PDB file of C-alpha atoms in Angstrom:
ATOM      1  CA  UNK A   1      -6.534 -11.086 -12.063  1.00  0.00           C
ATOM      2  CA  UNK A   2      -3.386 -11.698 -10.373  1.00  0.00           C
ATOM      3  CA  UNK A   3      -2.346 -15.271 -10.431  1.00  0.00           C
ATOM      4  CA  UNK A   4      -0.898 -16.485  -6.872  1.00  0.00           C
ATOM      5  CA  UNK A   5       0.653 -20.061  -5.984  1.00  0.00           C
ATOM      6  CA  UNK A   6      -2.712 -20.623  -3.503  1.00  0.00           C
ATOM      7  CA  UNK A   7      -4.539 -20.879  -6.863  1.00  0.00           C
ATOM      8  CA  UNK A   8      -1.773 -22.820  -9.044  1.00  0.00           C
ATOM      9  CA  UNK A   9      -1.905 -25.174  -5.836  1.00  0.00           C
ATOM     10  CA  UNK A  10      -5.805 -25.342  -5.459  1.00  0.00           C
ATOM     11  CA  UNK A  11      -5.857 -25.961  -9.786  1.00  0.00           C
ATOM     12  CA  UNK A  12      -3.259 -28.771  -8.640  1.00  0.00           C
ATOM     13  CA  UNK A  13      -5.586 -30.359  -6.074  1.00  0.00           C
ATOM     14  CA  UNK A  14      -8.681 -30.344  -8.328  1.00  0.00           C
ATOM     15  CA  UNK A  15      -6.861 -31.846 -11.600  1.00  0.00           C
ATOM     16  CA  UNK A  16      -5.321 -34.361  -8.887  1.00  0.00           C
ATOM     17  CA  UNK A  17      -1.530 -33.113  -9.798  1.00  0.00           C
ATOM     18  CA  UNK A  18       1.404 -33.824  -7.681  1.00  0.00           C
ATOM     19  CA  UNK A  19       3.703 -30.097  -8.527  1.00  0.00           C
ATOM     20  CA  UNK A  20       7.129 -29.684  -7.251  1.00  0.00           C
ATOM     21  CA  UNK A  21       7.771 -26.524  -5.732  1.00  0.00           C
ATOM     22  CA  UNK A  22       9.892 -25.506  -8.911  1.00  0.00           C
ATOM     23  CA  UNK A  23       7.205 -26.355 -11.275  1.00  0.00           C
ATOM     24  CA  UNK A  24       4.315 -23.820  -8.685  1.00  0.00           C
ATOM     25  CA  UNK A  25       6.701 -21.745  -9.267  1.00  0.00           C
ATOM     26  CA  UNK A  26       7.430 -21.745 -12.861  1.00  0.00           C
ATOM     27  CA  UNK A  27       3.648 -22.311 -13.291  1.00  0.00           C
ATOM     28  CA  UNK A  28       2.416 -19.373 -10.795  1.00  0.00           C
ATOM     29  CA  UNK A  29       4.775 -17.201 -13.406  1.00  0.00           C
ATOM     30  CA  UNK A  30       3.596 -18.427 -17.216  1.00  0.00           C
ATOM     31  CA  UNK A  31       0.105 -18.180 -16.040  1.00  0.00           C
ATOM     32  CA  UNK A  32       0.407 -14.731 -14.906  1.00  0.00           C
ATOM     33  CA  UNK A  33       1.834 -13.757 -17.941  1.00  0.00           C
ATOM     34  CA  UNK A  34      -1.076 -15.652 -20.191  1.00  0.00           C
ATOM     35  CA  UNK A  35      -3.714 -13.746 -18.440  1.00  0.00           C
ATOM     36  CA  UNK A  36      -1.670 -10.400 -18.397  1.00  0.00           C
ATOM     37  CA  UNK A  37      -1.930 -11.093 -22.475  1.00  0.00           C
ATOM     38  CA  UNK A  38      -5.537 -12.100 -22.433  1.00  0.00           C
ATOM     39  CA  UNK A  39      -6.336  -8.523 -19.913  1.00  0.00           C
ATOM     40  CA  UNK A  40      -4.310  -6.853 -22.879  1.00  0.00           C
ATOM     41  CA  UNK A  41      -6.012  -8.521 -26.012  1.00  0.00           C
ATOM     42  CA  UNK A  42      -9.402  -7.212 -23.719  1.00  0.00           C
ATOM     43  CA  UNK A  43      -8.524  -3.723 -24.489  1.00  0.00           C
ATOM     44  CA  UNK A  44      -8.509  -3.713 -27.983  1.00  0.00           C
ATOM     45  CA  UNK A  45     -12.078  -2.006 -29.802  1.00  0.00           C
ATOM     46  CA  UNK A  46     -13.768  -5.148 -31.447  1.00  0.00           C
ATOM     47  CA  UNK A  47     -16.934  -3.564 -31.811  1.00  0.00           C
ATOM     48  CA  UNK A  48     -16.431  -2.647 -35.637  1.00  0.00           C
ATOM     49  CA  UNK A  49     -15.186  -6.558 -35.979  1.00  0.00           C
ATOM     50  CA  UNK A  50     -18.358  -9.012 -37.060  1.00  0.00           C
ATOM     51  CA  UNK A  51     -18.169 -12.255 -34.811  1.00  0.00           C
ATOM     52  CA  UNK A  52     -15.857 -15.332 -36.563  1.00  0.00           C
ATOM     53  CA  UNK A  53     -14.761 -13.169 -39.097  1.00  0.00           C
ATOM     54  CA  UNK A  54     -11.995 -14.729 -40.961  1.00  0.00           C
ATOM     55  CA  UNK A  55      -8.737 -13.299 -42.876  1.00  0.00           C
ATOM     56  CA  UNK A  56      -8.748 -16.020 -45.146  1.00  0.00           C
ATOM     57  CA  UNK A  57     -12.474 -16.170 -47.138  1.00  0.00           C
ATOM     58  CA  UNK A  58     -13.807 -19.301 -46.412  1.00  0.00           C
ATOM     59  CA  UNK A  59     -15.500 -21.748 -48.763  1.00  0.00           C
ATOM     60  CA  UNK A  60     -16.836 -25.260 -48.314  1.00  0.00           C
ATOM     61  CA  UNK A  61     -13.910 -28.228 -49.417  1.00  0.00           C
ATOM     62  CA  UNK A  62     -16.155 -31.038 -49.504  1.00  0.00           C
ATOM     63  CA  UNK A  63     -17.167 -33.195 -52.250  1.00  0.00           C
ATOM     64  CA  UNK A  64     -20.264 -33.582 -53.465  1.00  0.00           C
ATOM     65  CA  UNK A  65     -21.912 -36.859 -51.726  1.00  0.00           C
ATOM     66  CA  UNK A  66     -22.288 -38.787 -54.866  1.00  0.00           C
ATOM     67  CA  UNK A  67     -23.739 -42.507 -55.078  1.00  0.00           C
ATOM     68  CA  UNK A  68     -21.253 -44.722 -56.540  1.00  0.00           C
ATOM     69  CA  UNK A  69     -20.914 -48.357 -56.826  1.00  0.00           C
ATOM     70  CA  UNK A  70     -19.415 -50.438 -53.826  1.00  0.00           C
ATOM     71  CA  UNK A  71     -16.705 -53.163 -54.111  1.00  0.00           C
ATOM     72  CA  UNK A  72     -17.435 -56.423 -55.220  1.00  0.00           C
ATOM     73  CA  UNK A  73     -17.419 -58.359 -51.432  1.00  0.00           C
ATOM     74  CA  UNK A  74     -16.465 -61.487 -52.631  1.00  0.00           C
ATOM     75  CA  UNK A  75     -13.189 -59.411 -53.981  1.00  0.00           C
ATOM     76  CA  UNK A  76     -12.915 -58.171 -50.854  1.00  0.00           C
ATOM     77  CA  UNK A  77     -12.455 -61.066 -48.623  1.00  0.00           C
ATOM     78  CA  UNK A  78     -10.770 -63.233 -50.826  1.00  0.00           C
ATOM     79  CA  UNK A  79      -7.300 -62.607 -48.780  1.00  0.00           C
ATOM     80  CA  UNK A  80      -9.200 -63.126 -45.672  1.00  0.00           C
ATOM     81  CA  UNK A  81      -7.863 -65.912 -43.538  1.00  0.00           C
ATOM     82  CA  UNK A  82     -11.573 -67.004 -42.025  1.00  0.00           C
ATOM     83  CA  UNK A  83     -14.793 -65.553 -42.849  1.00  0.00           C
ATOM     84  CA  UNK A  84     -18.308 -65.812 -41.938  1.00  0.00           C
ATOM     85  CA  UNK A  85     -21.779 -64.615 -43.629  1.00  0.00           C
ATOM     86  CA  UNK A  86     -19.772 -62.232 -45.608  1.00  0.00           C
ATOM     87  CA  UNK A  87     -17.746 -60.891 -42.800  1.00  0.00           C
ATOM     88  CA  UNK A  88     -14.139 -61.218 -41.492  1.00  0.00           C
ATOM     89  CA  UNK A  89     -14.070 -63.977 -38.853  1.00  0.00           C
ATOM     90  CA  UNK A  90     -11.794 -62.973 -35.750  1.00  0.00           C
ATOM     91  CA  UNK A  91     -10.842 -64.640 -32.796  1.00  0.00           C
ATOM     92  CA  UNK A  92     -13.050 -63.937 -29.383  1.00  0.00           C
ATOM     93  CA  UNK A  93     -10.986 -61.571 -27.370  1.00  0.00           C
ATOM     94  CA  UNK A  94     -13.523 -60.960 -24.669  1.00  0.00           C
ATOM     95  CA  UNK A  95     -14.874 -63.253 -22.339  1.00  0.00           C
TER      96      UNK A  95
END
């Protein structure tokens, strides 16, 4: 697909851009080079390749969702400059 400055312009309109001329330009060029890439990267035989196969073998890095005791609430707020039923008390910022 050959990119031309009628569809950089028409991307423009529908993502509401305001392009200079230099920048259609620029941009009618570095997307015709990204899809000559992508036609390339098309080529290649990937039917021997399993889909989201990784390089790196993958493994789970989460801990283990263990119960443990909370902190003490009264500790908590004890720096707190106004509380209320066990909660941090902050000024009304919406009307």
């Amino acid at each position: 697909m050959k990119i031309t400055r009628e569809i950089i312009e028409n991307v423009a309109q529908l993502a509401r851009l305001n392009l200079t001329e230099a920048e259609k330009v620029k941009l009618t060029s570095e997307m015709g080079n990204i899809i000559s890439y992508v036609d390339k990267l098309n080529e290649l035989d990937t039917s021997n390749i399993q889909p989201t196969a990784h390089v790196m073998p993958l493994k789970n890095v989460f801990r283990d969702d263990v119960v443990k005791e909370s902190f003490d609430r009264e500790k908590l707020l004890a720096n707190a400059p106004s509380k209320e039923n066990g909660c941090v008390q902050v000024p009304k910022v919406v009307e």
